[in-house]
PDB file of C-alpha atoms in Angstrom:
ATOM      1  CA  UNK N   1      56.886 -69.878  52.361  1.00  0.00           C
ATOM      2  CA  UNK N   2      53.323 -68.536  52.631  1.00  0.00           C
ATOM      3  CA  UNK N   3      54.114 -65.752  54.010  1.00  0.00           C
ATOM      4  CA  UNK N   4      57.018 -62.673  54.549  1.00  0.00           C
ATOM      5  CA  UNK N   5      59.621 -64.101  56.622  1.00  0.00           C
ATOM      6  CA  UNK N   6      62.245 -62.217  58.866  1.00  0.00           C
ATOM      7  CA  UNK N   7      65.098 -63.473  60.298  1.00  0.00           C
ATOM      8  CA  UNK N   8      66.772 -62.995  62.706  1.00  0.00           C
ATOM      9  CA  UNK N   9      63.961 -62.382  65.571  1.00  0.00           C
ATOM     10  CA  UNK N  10      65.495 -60.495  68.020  1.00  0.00           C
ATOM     11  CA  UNK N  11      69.060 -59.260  67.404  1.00  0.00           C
ATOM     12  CA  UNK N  12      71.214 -57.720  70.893  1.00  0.00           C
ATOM     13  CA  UNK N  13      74.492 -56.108  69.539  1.00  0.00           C
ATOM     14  CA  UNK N  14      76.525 -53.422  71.363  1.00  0.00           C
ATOM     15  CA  UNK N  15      76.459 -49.619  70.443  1.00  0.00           C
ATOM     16  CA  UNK N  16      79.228 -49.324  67.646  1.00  0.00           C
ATOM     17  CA  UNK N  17      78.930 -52.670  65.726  1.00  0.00           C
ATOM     18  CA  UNK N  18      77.400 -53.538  62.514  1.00  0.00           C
ATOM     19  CA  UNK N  19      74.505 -55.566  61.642  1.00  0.00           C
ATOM     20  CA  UNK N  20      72.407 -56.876  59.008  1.00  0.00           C
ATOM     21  CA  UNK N  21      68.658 -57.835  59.190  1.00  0.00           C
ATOM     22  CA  UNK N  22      66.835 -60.196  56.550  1.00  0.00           C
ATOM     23  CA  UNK N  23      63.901 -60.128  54.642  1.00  0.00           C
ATOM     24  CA  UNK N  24      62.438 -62.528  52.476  1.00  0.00           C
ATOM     25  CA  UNK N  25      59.185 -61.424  50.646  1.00  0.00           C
ATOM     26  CA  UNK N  26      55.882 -63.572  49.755  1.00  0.00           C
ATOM     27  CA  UNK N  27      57.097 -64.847  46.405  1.00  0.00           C
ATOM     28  CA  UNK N  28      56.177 -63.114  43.430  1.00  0.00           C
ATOM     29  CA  UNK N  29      55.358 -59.452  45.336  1.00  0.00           C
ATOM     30  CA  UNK N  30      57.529 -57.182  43.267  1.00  0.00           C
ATOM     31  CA  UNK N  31      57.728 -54.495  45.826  1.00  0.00           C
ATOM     32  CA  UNK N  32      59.244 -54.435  49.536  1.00  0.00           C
ATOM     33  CA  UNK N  33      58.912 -51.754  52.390  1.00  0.00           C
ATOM     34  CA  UNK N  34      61.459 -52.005  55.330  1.00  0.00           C
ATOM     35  CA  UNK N  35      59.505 -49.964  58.558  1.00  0.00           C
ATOM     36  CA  UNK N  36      60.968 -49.262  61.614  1.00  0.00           C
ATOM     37  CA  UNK N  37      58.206 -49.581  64.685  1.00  0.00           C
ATOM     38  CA  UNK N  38      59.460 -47.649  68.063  1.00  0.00           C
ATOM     39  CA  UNK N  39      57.721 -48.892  70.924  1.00  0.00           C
ATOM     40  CA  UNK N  40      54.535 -47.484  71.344  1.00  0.00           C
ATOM     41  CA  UNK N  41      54.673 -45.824  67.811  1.00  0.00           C
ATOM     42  CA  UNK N  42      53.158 -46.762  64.837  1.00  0.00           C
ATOM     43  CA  UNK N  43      55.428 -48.328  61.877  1.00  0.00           C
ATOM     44  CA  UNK N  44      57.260 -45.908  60.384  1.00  0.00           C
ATOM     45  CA  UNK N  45      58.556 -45.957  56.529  1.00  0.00           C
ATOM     46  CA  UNK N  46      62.406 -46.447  56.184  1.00  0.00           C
ATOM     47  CA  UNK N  47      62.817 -47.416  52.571  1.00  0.00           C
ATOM     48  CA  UNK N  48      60.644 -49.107  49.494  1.00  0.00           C
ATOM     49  CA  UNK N  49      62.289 -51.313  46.527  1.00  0.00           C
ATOM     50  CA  UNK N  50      60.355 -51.438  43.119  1.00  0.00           C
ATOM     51  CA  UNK N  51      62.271 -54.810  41.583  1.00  0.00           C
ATOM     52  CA  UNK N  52      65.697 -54.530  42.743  1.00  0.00           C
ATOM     53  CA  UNK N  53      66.199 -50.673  43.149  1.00  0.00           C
ATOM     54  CA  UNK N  54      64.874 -48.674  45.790  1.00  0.00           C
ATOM     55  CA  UNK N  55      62.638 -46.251  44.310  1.00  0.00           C
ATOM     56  CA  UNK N  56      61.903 -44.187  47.257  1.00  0.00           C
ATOM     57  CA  UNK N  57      64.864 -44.024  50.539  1.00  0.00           C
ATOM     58  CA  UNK N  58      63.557 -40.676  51.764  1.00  0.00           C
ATOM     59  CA  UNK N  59      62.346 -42.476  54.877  1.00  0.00           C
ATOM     60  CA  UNK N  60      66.092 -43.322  56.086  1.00  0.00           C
ATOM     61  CA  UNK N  61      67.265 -41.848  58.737  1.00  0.00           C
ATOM     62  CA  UNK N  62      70.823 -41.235  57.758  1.00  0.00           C
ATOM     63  CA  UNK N  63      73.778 -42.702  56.000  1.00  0.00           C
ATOM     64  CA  UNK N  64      74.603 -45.519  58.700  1.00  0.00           C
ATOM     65  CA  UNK N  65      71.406 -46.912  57.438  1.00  0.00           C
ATOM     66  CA  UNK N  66      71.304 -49.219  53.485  1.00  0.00           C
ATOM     67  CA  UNK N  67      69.401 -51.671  51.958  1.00  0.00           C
ATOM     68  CA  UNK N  68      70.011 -53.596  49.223  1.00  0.00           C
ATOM     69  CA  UNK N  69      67.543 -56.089  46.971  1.00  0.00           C
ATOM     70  CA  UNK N  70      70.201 -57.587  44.527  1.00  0.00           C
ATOM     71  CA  UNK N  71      68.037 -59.844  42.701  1.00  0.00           C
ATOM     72  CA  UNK N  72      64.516 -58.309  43.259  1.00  0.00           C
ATOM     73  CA  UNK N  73      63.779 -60.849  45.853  1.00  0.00           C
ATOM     74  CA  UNK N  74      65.537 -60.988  49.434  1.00  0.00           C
ATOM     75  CA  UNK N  75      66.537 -57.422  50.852  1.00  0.00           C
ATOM     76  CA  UNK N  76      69.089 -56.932  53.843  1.00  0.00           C
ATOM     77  CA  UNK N  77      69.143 -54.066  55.739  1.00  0.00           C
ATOM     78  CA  UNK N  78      72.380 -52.648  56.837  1.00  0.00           C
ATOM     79  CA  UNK N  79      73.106 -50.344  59.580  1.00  0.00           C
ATOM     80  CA  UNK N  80      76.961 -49.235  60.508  1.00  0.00           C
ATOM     81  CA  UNK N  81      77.921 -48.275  63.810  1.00  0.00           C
ATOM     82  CA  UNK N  82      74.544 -48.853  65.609  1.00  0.00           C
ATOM     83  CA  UNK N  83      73.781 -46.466  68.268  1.00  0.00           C
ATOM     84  CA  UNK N  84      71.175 -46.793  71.251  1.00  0.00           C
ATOM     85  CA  UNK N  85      68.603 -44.827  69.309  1.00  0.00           C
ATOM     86  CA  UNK N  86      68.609 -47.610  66.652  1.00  0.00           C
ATOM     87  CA  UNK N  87      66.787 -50.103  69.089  1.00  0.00           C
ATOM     88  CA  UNK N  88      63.691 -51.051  67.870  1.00  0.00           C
ATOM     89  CA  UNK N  89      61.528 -53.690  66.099  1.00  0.00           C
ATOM     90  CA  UNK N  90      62.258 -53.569  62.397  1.00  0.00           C
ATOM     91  CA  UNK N  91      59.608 -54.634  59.772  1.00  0.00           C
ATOM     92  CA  UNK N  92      59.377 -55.707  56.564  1.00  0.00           C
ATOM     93  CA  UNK N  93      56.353 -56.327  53.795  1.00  0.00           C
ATOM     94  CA  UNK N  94      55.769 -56.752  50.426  1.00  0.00           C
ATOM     95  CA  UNK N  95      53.044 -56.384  47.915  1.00  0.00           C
ATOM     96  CA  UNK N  96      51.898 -56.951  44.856  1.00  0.00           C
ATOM     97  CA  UNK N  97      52.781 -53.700  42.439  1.00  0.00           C
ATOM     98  CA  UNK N  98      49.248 -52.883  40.637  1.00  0.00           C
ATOM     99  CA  UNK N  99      49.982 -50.903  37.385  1.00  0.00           C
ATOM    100  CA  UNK N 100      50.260 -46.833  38.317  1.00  0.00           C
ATOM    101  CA  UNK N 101      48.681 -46.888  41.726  1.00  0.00           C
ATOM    102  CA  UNK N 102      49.957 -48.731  43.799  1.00  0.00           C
ATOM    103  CA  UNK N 103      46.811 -49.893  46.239  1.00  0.00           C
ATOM    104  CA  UNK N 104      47.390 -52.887  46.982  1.00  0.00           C
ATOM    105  CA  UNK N 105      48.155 -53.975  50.959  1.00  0.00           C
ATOM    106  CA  UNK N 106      50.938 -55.259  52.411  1.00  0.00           C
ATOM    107  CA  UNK N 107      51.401 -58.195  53.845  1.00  0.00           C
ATOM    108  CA  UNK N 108      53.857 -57.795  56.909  1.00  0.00           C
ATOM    109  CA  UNK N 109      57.040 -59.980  58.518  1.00  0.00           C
ATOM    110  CA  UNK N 110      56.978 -60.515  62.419  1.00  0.00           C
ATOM    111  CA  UNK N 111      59.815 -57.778  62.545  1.00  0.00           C
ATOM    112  CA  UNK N 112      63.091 -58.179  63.885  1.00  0.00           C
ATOM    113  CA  UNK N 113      63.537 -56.651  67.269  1.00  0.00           C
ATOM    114  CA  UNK N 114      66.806 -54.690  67.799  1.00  0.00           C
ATOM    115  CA  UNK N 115      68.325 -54.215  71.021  1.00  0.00           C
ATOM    116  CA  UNK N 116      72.000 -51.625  70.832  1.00  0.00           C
ATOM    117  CA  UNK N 117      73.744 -52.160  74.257  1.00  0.00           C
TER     118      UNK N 117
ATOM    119  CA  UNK P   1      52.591 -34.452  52.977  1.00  0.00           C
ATOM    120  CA  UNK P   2      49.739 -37.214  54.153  1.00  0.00           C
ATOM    121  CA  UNK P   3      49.461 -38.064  58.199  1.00  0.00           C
ATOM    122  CA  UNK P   4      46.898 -39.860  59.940  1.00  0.00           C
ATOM    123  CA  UNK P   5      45.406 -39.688  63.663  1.00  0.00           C
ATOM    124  CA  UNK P   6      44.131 -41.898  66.233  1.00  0.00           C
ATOM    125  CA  UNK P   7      42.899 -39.469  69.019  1.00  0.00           C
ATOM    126  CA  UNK P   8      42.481 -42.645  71.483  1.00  0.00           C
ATOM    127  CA  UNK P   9      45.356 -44.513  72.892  1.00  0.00           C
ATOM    128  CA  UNK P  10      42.850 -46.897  74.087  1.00  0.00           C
ATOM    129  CA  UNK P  11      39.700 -48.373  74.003  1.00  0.00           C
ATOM    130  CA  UNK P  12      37.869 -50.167  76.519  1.00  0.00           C
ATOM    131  CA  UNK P  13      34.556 -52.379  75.413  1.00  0.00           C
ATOM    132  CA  UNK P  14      32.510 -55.309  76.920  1.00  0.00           C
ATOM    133  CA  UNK P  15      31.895 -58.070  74.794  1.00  0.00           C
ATOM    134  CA  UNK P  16      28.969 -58.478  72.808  1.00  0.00           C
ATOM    135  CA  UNK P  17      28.916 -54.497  72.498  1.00  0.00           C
ATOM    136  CA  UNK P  18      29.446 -52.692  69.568  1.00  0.00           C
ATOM    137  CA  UNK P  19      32.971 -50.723  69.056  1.00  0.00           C
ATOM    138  CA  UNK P  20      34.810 -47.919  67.361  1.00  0.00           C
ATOM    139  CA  UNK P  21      38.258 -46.839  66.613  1.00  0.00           C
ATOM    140  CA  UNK P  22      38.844 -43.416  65.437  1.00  0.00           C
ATOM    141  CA  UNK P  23      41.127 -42.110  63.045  1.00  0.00           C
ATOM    142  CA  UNK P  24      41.464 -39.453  60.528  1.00  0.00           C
ATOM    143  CA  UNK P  25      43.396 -38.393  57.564  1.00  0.00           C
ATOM    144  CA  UNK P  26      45.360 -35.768  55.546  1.00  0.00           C
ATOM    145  CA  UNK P  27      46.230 -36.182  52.405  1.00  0.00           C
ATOM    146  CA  UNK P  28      46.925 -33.919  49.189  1.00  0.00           C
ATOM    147  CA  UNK P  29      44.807 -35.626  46.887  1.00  0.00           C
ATOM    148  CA  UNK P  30      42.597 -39.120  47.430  1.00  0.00           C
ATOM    149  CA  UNK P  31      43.493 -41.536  50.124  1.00  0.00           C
ATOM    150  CA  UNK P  32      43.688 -45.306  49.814  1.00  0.00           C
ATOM    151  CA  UNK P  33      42.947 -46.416  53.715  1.00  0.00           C
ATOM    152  CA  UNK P  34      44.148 -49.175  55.269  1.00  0.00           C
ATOM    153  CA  UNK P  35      43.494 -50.698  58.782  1.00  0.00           C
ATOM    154  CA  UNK P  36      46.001 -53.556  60.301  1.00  0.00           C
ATOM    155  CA  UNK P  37      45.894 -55.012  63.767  1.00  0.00           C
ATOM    156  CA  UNK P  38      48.852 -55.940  65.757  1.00  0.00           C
ATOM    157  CA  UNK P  39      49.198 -58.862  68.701  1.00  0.00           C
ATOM    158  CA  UNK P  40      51.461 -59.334  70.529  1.00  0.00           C
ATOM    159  CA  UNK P  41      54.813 -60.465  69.259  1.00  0.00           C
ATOM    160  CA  UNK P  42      53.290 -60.925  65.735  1.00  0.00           C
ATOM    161  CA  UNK P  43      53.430 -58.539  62.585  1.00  0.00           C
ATOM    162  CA  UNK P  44      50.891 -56.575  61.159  1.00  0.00           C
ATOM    163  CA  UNK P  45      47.901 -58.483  60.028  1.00  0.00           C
ATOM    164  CA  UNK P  46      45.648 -56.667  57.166  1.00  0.00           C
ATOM    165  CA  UNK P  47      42.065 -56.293  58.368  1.00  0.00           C
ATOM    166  CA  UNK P  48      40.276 -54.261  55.268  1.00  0.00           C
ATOM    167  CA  UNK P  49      41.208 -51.229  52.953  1.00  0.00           C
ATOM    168  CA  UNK P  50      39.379 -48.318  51.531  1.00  0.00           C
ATOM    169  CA  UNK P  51      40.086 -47.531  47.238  1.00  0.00           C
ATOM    170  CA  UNK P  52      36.971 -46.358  45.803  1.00  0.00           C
ATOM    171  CA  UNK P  53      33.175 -46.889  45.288  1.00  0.00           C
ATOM    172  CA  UNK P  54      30.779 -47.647  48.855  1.00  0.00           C
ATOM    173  CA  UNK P  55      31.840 -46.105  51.924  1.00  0.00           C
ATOM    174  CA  UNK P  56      31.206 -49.044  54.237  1.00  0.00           C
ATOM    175  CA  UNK P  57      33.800 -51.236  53.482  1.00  0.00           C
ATOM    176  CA  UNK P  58      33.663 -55.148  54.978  1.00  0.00           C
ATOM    177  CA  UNK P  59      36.660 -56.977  56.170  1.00  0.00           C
ATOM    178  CA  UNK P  60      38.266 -59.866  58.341  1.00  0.00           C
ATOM    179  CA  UNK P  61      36.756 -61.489  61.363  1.00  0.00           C
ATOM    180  CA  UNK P  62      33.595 -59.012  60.841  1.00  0.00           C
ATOM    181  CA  UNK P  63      35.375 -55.903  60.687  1.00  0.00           C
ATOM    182  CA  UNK P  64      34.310 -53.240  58.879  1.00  0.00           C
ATOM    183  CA  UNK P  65      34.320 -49.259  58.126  1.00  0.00           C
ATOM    184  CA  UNK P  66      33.377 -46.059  56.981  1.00  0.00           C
ATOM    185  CA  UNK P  67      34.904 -43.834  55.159  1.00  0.00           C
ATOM    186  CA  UNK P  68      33.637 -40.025  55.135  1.00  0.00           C
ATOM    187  CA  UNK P  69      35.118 -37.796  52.908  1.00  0.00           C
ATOM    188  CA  UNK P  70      33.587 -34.624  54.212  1.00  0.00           C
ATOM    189  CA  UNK P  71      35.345 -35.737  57.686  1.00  0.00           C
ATOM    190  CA  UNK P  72      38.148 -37.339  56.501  1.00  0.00           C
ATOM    191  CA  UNK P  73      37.357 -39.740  58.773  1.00  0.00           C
ATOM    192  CA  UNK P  74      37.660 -43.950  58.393  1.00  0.00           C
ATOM    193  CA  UNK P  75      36.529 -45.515  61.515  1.00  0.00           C
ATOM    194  CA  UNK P  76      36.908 -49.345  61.986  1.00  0.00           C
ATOM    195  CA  UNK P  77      33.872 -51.013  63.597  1.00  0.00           C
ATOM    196  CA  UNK P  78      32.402 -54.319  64.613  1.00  0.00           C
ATOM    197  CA  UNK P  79      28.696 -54.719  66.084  1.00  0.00           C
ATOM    198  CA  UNK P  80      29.863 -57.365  68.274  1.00  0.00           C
ATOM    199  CA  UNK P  81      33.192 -56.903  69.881  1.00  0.00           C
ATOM    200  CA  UNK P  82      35.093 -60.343  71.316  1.00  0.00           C
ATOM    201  CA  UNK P  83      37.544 -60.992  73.737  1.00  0.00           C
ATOM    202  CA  UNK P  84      39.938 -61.953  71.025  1.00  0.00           C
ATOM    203  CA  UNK P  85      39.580 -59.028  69.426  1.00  0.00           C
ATOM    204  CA  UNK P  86      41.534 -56.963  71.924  1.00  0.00           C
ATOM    205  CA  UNK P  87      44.758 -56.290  70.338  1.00  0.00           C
ATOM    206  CA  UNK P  88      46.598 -52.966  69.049  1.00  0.00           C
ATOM    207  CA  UNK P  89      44.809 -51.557  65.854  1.00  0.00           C
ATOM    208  CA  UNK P  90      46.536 -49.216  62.922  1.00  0.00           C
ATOM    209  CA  UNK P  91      45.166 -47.061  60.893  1.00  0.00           C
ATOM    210  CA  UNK P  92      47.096 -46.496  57.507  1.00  0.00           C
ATOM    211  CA  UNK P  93      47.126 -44.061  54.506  1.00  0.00           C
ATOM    212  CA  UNK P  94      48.574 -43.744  51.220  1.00  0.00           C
ATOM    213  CA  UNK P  95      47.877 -39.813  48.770  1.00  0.00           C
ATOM    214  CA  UNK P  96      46.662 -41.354  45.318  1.00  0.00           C
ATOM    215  CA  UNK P  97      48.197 -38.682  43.733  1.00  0.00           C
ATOM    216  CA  UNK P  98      50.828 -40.465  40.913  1.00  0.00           C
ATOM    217  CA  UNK P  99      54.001 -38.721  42.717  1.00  0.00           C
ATOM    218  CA  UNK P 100      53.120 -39.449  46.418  1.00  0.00           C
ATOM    219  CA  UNK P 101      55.088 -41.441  48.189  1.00  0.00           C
ATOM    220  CA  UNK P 102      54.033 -45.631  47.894  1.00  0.00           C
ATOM    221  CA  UNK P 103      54.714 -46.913  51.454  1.00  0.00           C
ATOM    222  CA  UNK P 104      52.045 -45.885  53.755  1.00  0.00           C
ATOM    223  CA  UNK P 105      51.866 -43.681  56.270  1.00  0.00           C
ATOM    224  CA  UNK P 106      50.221 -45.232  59.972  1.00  0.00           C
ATOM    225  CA  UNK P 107      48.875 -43.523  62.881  1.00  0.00           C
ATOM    226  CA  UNK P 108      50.171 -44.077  66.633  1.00  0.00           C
ATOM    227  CA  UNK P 109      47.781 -47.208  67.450  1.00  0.00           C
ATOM    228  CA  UNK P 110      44.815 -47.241  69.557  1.00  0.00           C
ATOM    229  CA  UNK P 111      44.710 -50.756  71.973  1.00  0.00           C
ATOM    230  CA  UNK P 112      41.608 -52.205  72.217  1.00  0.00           C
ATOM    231  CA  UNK P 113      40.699 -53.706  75.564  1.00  0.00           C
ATOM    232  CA  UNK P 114      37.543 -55.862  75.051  1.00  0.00           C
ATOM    233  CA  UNK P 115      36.081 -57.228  78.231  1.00  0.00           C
ATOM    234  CA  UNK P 116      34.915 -60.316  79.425  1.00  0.00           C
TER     235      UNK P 116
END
């Protein structure tokens, strides 16, 4: 696709379950950011994947919260035993990865939007 | 650490005016500055981004903005604001330095309200 797409949209689970949100980057962008935008907050940075590893997690919140990128492409992110807190409109981008700098923007998903019960 | 403020929530403009958005910066070493703007129930879209060379920098649907070191300041303006251009506007910034962190950091948002 042309752009990064997200799926699902919205997601309503119930505090205590398990879900997974997708992200598929603009092909060819080696490197992925999963966000996590609270409602009238800016984005804020959850976890970044150079290739398939994540280079930089320091923006996770705690352990219920993973992400995987097993073949440098799609990345899931996995939370375990969602609590109320967790609600809130997940994003994804991706980028090009410029040699030692890293400047180049991000191109954004529409977000999922995460409702806990 | 690297942080960035918008001191407005909002901003209210009529069209055909000229308008601002604030927002300033920390960072340890150089910034690379970003703006995005948000509407509703859509992403992030990338309006223009500050690396190096003029301060003025030109982007999408006749943004553009300044960057002032001395301030630490990057503004977004447009000489002629639109209807359509009222929407929910980020500011963004990522430290140059080679072990600061890659993902950007984005202030709280400042709503634009352009009116008819």
């Amino acid at each position: 696709g042309a752009g990064v797409s997200q799926t699902p949209s919205n997601k309503v689970t119930e505090k205590g379950k398990y879900v997974e949100l997708r992200c598929d980057p603009i092909s060819g962008h080696t490197a992925l950011y999963w966000y996590r935008q609270s409602l009238g907050q800016g984005p804020e940075f959850l976890i970044y994947f150079q290739g398939t590893g994540a280079a930089d997690d320091s923006g996770l919140p705690n352990d219920r919260f993973f992400a995987v990128r097993p073949e440098g492409s799609v990345s899931t992110l996995k939370i375990q035993r969602t609590e109320r807190g967790d609600s809130a409109v997940y994003l994804c981008a991706s980028s090009l990865l410029s040699p030692g700098q890293g400047y180049n923007e991000q191109f954004f998903g529409p977000g999922t939007r995460l409702t806990v019960l | 650490a690297q942080s960035v403020a918008q001191p407005e929530d909002q901003v209210n403009v009529a069209e055909g005016n000229p308008l601002t958005v604030k927002c300033t910066y920390s960072v340890s070493g150089n910034p690379y500055l970003f703006w995005y703007v948000q509407y509703p129930n859509r992403g992030l879209q990338f309006l223009l981004k500050y690396i190096t060379g003029d301060n003025l920098v030109k982007g999408s649907y006749g943004f553009e903005a300044e960057f002032n070191k001395s301030q630490t300041s990057f503004h977004l303006k447009k000489p002629s604001a639109l209807v359509s251009d009222s929407a929910l506007y980020f500011c963004a910034v990522r430290d140059m330095i080679p072990t600061g962190r890659r993902a950007l950091t984005f202030g709280s948002g400042t709503r634009l309200q352009v009116q008819p």
